[in-house]
PDB file of C-alpha atoms in Angstrom:
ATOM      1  CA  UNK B  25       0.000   0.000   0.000  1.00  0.00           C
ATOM      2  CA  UNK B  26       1.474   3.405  -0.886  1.00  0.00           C
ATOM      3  CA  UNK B  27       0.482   5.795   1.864  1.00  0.00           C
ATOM      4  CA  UNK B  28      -0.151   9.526   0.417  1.00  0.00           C
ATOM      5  CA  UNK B  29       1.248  12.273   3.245  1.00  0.00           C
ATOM      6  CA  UNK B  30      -0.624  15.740   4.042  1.00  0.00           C
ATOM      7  CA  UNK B  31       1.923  18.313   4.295  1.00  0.00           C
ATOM      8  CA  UNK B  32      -0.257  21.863   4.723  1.00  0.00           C
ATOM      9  CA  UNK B  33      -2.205  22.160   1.764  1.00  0.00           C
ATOM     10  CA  UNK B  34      -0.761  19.223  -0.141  1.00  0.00           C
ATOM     11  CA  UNK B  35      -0.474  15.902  -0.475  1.00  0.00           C
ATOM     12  CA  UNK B  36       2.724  14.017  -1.407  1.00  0.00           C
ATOM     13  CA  UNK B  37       3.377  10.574  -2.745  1.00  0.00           C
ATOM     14  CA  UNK B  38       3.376   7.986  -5.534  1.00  0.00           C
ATOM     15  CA  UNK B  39      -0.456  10.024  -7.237  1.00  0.00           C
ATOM     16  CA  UNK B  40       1.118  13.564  -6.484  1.00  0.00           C
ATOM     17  CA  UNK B  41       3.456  15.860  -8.061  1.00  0.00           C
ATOM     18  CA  UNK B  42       6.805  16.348  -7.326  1.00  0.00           C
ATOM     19  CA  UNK B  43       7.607  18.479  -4.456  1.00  0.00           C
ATOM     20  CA  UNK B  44      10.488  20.607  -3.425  1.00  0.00           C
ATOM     21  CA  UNK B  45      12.232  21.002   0.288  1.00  0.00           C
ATOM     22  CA  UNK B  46      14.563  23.401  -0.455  1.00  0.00           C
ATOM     23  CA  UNK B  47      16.420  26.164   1.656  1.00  0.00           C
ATOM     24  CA  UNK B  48      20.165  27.155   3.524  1.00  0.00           C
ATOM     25  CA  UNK B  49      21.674  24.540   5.476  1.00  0.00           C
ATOM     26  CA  UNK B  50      21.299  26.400   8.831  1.00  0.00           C
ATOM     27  CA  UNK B  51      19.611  29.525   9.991  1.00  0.00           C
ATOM     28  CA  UNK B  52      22.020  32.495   9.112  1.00  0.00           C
ATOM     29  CA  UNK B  53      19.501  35.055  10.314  1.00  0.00           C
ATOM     30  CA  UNK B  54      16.135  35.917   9.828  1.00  0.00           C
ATOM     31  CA  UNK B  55      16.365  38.518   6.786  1.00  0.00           C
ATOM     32  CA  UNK B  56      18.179  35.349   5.079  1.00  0.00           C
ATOM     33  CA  UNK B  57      15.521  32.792   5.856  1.00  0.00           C
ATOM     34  CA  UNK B  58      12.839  34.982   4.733  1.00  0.00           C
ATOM     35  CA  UNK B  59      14.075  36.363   1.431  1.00  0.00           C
ATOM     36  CA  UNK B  60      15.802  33.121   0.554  1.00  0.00           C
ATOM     37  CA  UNK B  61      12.274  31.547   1.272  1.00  0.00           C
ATOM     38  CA  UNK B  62      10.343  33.832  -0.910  1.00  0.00           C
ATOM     39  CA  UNK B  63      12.709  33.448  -3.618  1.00  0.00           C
ATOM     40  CA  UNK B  64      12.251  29.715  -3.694  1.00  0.00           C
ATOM     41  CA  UNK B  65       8.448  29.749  -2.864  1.00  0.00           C
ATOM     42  CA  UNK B  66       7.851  32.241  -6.071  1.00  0.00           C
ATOM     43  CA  UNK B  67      10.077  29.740  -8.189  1.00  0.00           C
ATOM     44  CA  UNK B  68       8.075  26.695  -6.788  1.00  0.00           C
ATOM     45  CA  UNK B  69       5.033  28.565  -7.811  1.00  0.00           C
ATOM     46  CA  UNK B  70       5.915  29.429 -11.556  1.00  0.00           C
ATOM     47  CA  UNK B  71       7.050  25.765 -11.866  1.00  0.00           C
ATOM     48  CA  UNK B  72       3.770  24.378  -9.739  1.00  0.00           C
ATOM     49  CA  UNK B  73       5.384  22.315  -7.693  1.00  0.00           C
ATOM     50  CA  UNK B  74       4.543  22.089  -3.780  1.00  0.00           C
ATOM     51  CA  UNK B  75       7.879  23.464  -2.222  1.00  0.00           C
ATOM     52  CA  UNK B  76       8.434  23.203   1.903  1.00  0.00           C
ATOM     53  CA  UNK B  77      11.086  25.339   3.039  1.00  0.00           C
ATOM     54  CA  UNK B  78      14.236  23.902   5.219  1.00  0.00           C
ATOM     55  CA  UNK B  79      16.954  25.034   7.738  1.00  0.00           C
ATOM     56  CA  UNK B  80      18.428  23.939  10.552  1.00  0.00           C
ATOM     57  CA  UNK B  81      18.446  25.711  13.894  1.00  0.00           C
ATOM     58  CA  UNK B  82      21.420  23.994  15.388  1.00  0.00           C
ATOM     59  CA  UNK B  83      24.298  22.124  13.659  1.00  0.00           C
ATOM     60  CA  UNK B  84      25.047  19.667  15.777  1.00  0.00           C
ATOM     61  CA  UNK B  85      27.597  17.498  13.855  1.00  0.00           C
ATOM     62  CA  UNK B  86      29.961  19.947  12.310  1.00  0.00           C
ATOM     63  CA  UNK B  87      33.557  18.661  11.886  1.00  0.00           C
ATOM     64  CA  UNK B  88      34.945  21.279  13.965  1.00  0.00           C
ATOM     65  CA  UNK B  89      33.438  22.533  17.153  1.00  0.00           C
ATOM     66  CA  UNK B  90      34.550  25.543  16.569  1.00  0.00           C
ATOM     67  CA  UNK B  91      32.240  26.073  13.466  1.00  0.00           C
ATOM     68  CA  UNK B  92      29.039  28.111  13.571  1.00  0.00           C
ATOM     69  CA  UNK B  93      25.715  26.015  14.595  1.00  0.00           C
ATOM     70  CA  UNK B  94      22.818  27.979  14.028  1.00  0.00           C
ATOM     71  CA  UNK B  95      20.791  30.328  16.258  1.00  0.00           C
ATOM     72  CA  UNK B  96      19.707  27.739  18.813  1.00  0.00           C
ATOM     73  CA  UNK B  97      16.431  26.172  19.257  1.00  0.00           C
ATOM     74  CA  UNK B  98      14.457  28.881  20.976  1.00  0.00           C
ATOM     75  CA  UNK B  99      15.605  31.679  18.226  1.00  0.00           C
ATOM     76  CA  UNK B 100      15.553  29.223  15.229  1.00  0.00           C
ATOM     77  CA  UNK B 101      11.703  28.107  16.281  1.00  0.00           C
ATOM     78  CA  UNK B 102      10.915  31.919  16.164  1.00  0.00           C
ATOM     79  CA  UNK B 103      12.321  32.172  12.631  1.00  0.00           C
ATOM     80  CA  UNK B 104      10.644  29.267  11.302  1.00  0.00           C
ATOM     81  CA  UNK B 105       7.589  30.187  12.573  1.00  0.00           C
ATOM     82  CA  UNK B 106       8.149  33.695  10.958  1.00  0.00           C
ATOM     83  CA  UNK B 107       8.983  32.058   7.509  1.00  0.00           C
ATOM     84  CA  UNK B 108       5.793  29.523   7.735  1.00  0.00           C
ATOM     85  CA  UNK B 109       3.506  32.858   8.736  1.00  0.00           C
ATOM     86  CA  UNK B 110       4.954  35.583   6.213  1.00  0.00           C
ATOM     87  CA  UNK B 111       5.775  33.107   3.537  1.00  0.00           C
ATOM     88  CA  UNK B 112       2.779  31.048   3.957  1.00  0.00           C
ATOM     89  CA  UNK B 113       5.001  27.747   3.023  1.00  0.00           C
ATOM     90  CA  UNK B 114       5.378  24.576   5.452  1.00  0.00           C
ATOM     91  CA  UNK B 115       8.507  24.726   7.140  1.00  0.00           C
ATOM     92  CA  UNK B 116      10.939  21.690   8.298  1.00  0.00           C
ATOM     93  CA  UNK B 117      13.456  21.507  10.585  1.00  0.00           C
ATOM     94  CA  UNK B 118      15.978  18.558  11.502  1.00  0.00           C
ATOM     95  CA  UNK B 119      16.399  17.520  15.363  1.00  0.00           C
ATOM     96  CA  UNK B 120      18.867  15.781  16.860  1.00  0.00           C
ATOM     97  CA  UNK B 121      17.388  14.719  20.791  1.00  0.00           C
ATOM     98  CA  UNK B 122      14.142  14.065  22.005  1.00  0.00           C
ATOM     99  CA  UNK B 123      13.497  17.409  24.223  1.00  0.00           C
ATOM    100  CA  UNK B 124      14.103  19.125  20.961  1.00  0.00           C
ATOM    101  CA  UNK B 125      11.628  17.197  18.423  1.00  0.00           C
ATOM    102  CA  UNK B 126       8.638  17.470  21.112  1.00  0.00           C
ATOM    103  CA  UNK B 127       9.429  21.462  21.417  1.00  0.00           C
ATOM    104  CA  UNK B 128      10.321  21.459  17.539  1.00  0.00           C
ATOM    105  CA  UNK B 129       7.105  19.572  16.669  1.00  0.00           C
ATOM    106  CA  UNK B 130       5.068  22.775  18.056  1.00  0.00           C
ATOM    107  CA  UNK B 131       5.731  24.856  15.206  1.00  0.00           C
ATOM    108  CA  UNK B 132       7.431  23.161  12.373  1.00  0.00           C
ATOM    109  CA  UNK B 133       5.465  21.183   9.908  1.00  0.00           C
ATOM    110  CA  UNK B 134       7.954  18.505   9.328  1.00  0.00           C
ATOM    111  CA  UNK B 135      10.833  16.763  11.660  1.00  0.00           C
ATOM    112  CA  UNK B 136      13.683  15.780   9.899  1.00  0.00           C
ATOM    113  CA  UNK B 137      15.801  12.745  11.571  1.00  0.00           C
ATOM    114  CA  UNK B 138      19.366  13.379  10.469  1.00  0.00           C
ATOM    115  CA  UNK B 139      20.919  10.541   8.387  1.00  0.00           C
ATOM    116  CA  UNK B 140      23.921   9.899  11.676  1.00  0.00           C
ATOM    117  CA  UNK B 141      20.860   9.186  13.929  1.00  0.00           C
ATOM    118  CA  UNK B 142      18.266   7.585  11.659  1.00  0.00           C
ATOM    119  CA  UNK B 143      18.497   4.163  13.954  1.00  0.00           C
ATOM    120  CA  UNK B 144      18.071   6.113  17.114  1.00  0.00           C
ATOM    121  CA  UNK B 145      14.655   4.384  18.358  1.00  0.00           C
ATOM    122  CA  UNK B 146      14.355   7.070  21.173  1.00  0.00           C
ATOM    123  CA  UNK B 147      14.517   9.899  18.787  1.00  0.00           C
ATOM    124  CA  UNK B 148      12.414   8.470  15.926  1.00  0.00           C
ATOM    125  CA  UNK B 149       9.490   7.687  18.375  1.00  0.00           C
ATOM    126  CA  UNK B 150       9.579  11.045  19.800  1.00  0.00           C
ATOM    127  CA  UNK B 151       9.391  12.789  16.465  1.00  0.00           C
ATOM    128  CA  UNK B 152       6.718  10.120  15.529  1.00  0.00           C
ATOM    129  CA  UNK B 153       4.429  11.053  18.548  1.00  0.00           C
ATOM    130  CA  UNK B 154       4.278  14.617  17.778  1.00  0.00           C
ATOM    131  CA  UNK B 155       1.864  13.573  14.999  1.00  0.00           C
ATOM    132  CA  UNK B 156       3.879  16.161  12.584  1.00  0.00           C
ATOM    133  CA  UNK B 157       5.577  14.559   9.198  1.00  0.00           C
ATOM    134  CA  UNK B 158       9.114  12.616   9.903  1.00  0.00           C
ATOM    135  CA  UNK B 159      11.317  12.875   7.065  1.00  0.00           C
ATOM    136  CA  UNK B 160      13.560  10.285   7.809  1.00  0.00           C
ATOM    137  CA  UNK B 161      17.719  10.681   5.947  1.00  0.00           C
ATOM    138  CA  UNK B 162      18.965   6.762   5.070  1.00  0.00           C
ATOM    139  CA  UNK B 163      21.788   6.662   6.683  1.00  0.00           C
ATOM    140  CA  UNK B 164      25.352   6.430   4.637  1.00  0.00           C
ATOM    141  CA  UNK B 165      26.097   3.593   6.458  1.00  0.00           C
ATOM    142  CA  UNK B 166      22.521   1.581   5.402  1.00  0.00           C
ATOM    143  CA  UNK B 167      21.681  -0.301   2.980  1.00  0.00           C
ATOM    144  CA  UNK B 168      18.243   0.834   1.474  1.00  0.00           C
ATOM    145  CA  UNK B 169      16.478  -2.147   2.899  1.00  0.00           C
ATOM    146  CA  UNK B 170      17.524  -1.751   5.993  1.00  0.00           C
ATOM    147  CA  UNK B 171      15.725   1.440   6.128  1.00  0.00           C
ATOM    148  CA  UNK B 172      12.212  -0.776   6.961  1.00  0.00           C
ATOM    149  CA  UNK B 173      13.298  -1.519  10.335  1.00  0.00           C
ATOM    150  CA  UNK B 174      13.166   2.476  10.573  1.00  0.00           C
ATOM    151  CA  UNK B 175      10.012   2.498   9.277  1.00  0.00           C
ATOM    152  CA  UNK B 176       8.827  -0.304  11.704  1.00  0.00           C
ATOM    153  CA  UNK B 177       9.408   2.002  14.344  1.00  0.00           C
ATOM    154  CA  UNK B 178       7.132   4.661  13.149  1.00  0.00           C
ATOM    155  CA  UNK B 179       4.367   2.860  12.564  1.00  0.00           C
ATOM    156  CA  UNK B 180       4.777   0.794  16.082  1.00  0.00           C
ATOM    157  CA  UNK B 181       4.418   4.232  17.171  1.00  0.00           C
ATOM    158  CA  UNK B 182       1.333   5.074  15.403  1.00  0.00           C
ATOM    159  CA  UNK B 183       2.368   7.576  13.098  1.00  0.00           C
ATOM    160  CA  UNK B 184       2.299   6.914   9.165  1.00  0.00           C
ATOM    161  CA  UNK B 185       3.488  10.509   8.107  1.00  0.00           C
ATOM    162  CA  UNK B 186       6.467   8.977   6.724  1.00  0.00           C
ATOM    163  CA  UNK B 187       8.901  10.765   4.308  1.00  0.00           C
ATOM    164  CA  UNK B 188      12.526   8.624   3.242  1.00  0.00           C
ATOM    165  CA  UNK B 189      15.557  10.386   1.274  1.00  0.00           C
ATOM    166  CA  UNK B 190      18.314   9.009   0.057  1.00  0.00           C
ATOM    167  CA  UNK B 191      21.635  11.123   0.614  1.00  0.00           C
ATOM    168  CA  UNK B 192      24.570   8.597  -0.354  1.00  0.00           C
ATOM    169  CA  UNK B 193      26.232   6.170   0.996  1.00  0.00           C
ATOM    170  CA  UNK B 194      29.942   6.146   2.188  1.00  0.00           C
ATOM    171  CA  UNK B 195      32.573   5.289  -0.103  1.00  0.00           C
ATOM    172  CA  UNK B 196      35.859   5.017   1.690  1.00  0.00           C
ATOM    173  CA  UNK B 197      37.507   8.177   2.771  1.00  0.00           C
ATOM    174  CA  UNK B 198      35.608  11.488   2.763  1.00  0.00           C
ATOM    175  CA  UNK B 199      33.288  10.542  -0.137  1.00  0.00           C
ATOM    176  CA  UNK B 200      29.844   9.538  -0.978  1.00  0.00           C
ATOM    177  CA  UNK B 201      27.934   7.627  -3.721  1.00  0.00           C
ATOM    178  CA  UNK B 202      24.629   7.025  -4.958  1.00  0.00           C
ATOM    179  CA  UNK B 203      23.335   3.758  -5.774  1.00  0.00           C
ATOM    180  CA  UNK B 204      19.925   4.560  -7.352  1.00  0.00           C
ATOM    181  CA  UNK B 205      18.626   1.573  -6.969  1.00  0.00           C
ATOM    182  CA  UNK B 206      17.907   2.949  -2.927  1.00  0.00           C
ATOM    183  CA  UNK B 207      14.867   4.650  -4.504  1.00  0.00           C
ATOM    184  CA  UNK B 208      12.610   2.052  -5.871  1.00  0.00           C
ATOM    185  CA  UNK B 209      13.735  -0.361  -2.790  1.00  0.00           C
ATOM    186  CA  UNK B 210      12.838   2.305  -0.459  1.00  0.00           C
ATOM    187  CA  UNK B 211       9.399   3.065  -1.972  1.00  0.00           C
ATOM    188  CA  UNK B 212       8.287  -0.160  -1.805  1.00  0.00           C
ATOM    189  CA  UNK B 213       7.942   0.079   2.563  1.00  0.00           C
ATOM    190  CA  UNK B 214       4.875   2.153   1.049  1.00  0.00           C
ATOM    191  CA  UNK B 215       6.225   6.070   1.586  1.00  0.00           C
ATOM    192  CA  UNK B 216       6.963   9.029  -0.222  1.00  0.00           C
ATOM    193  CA  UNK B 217      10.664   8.820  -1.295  1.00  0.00           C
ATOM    194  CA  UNK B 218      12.915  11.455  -1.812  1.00  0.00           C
ATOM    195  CA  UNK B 219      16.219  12.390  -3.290  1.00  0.00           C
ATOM    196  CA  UNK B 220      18.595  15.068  -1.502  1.00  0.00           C
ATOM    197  CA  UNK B 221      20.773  16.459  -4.227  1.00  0.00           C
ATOM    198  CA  UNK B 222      23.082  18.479  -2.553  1.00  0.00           C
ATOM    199  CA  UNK B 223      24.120  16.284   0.472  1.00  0.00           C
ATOM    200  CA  UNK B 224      24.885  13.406  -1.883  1.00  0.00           C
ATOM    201  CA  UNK B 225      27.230  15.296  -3.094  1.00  0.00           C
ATOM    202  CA  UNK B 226      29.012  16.524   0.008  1.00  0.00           C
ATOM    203  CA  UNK B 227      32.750  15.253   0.812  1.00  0.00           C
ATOM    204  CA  UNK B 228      32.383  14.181   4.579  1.00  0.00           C
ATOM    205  CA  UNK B 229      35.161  15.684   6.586  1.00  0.00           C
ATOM    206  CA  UNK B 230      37.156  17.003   3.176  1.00  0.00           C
ATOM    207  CA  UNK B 231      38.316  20.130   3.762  1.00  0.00           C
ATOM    208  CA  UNK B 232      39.759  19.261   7.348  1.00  0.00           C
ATOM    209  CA  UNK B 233      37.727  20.787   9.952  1.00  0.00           C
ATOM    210  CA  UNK B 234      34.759  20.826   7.492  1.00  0.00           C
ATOM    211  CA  UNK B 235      33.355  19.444   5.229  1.00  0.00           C
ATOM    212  CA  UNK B 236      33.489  19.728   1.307  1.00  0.00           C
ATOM    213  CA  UNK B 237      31.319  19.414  -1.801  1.00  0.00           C
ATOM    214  CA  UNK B 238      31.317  18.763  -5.550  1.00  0.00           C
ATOM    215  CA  UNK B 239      28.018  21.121  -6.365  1.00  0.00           C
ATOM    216  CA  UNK B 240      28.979  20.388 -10.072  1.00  0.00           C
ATOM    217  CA  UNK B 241      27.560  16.842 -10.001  1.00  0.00           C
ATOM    218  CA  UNK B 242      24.078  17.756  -8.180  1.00  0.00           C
ATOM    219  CA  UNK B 243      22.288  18.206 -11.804  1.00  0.00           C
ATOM    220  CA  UNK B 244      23.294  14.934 -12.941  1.00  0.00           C
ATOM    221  CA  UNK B 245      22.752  13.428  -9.851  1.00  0.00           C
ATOM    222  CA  UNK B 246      19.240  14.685  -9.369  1.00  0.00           C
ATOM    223  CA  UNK B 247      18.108  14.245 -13.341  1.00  0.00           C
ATOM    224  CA  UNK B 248      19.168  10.567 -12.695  1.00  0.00           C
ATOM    225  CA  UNK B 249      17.075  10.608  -9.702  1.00  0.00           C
ATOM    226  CA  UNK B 250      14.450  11.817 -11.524  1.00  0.00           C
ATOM    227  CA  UNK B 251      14.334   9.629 -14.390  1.00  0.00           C
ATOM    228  CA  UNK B 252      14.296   6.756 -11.836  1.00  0.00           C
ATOM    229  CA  UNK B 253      11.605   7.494  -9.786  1.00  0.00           C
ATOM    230  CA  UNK B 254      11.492   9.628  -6.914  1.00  0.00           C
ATOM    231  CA  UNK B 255       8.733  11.854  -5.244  1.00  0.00           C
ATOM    232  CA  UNK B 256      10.608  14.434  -4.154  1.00  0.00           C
ATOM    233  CA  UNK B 257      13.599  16.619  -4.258  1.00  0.00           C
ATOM    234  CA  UNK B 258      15.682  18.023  -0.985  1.00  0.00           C
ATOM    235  CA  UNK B 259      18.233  20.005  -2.157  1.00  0.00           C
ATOM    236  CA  UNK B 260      20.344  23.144   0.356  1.00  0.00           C
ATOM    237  CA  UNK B 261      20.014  26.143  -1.674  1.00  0.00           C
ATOM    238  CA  UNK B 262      21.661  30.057  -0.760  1.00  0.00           C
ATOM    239  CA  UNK B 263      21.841  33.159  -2.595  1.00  0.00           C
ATOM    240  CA  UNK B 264      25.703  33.224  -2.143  1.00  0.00           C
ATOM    241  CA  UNK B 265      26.915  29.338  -1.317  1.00  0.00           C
ATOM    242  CA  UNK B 266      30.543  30.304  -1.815  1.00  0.00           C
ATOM    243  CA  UNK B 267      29.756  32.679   1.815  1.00  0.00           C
ATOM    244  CA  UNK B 268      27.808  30.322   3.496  1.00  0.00           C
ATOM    245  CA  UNK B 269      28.264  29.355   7.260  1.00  0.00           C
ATOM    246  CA  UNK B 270      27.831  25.707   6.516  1.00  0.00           C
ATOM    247  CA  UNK B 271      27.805  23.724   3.412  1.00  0.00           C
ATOM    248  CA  UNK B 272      28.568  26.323   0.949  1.00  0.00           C
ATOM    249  CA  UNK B 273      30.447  23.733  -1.543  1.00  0.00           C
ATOM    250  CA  UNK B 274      27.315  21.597  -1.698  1.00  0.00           C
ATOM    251  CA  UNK B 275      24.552  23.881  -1.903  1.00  0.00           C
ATOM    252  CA  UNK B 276      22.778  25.106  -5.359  1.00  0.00           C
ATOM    253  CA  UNK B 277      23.152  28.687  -5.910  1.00  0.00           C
ATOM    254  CA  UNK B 278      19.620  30.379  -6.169  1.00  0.00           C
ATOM    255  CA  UNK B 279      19.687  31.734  -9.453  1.00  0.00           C
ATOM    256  CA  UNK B 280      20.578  28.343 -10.770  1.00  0.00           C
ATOM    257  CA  UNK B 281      17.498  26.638  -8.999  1.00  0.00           C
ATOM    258  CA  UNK B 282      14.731  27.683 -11.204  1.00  0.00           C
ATOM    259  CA  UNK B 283      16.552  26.378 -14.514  1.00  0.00           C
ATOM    260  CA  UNK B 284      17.341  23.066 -12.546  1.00  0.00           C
ATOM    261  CA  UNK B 285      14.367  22.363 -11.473  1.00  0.00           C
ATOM    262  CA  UNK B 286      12.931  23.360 -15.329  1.00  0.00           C
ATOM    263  CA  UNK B 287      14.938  20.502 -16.174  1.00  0.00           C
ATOM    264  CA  UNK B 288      13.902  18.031 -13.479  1.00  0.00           C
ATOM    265  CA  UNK B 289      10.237  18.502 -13.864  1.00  0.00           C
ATOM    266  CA  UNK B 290      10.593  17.739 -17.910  1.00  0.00           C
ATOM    267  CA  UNK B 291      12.606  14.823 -17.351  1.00  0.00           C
ATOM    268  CA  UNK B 292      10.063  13.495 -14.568  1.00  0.00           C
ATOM    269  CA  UNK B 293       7.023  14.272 -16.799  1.00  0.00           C
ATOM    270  CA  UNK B 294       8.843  12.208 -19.536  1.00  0.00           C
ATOM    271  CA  UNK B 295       9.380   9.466 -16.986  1.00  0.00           C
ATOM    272  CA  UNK B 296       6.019   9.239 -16.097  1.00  0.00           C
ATOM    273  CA  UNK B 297       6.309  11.090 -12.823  1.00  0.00           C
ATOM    274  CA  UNK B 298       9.686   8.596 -12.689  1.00  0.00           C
ATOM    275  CA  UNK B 299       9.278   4.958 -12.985  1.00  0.00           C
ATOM    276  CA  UNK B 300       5.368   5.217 -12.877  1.00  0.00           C
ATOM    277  CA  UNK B 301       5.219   1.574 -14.195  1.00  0.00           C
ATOM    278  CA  UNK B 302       7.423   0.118 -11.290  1.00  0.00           C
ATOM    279  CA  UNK B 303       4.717   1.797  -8.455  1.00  0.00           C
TER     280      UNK B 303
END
């Protein structure tokens, strides 16, 4: 059965179209999140395609702990709140304890379970109970199949607002790569699936006390995506990447974003909203 997954005014899934979660990496400031937000919610519009905006409040695996984390949770709540009322978009967040995805599930629309802590059960059942969407990242150390056992635990819980992306998988040192084949295995526990562009092309840990990023390879990487079936995109987008506080070699500039996702939505109608046959 291929469960369909309110998100605001929309539905997502296998009968839907494509949708976008799209934003900076983390919370920069509030002018940032706002503008940025607009920008992609106007290009969503043009290109009708349901778009949820993304950032992270707190950054809690940079390399170095000496690079910036965000505003916090109490001042990144307040900015997300201020992008889902002036925007009018849903807004997601990612959480990393279980204090922080029962306060986070009071405003944002979506909890995102980072891909380092997608087999914490603790963490997954308190983002499950707060009844809000869990967008769950496969792990670079899973297989795709494994990812059912995460599933498992949200439904035990009660909760089918389920949401899986594929972000790579490790590849010895400081790289990742992307097996498509995680998509149509993933879809088949019955959720939305989606593919995150930008962090599959991140290089864990590559620049030292960061991490790098081969942006160059997240059009080909997401067309293929597309043309093999995926209900989604995620992809970390900024108005200046190069002067970002986190990411900024991964992320899709935003004046390249409405011409990529031109692309993606041509290549998925040809597709048959990708891979129709194999749903």
């Amino acid at each position: 059965m291929l469960h369909d997954v309110d998100i605001g005014s929309f539905k997502v899934g296998a009968s839907h179209r494509h949708f976008l979660i799209a934003g900076p990496c983390v919370l920069e400031s509030e002018r940032l999140a706002i503008e940025t937000a607009q920008s992609i919610a106007e290009i969503a519009r043009a290109l009708n395609i349901p778009y949820i905006f993304k950032s992270s409040y707190d950054k809690a695996n940079r390399s170095s702990g000496t690079s910036f984390r965000g505003p916090g949770l109490k001042d990144g709540l307040a900015i997300l709140k201020k992008v889902k009322d002036e925007v009018g978009v849903p807004v997601l967040t990612d959480v990393h304890s279980v204090e922080d995805a029962t306060e986070a599930g009071t405003v944002v629309d979506v909890l995102q379970i980072p891909a380092f802590l997608c087999r914490q059960t603790d963490l997954l059942l308190a983002a499950a109970k707060t009844g809000r969407v869990v967008n769950v990242k496969k792990g670079q150390f899973l297989s795709p199949g494994e990812m059912a056992n995460v599933v498992a635990k949200l439904e035990e819980s009660g909760n089918q607002r389920i949401i899986l992306t594929e972000r790579g998988t490790t590849f010895g040192y400081n790289n990742l790569v992307v097996d498509m084949r995680a998509l149509p295995i993933m879809r088949k526990f019955g959720y939305p699936v989606v593919f995150d562009a930008t962090h599959s092309v991140q290089l864990p840990g590559g620049g030292g006390t960061k991490s790098s990023g081969q942006r160059e390879f997240v059009a080909p990487l997401a067309c293929a995506a597309a043309a093999a079936g995926c209900d989604g995109f995620f992809m970390e987008v900024h108005p200046d990447p190069d002067h970002a506080l986190s990411d900024g070699p991964n992320m899709v500039p935003l004046h390249d974003l409405k011409k990529l996702l031109d692309r993606l939505m041509r290549i998925c109608q040809a597709a048959g909203k990708g891979a129709e046959s194999d749903r």
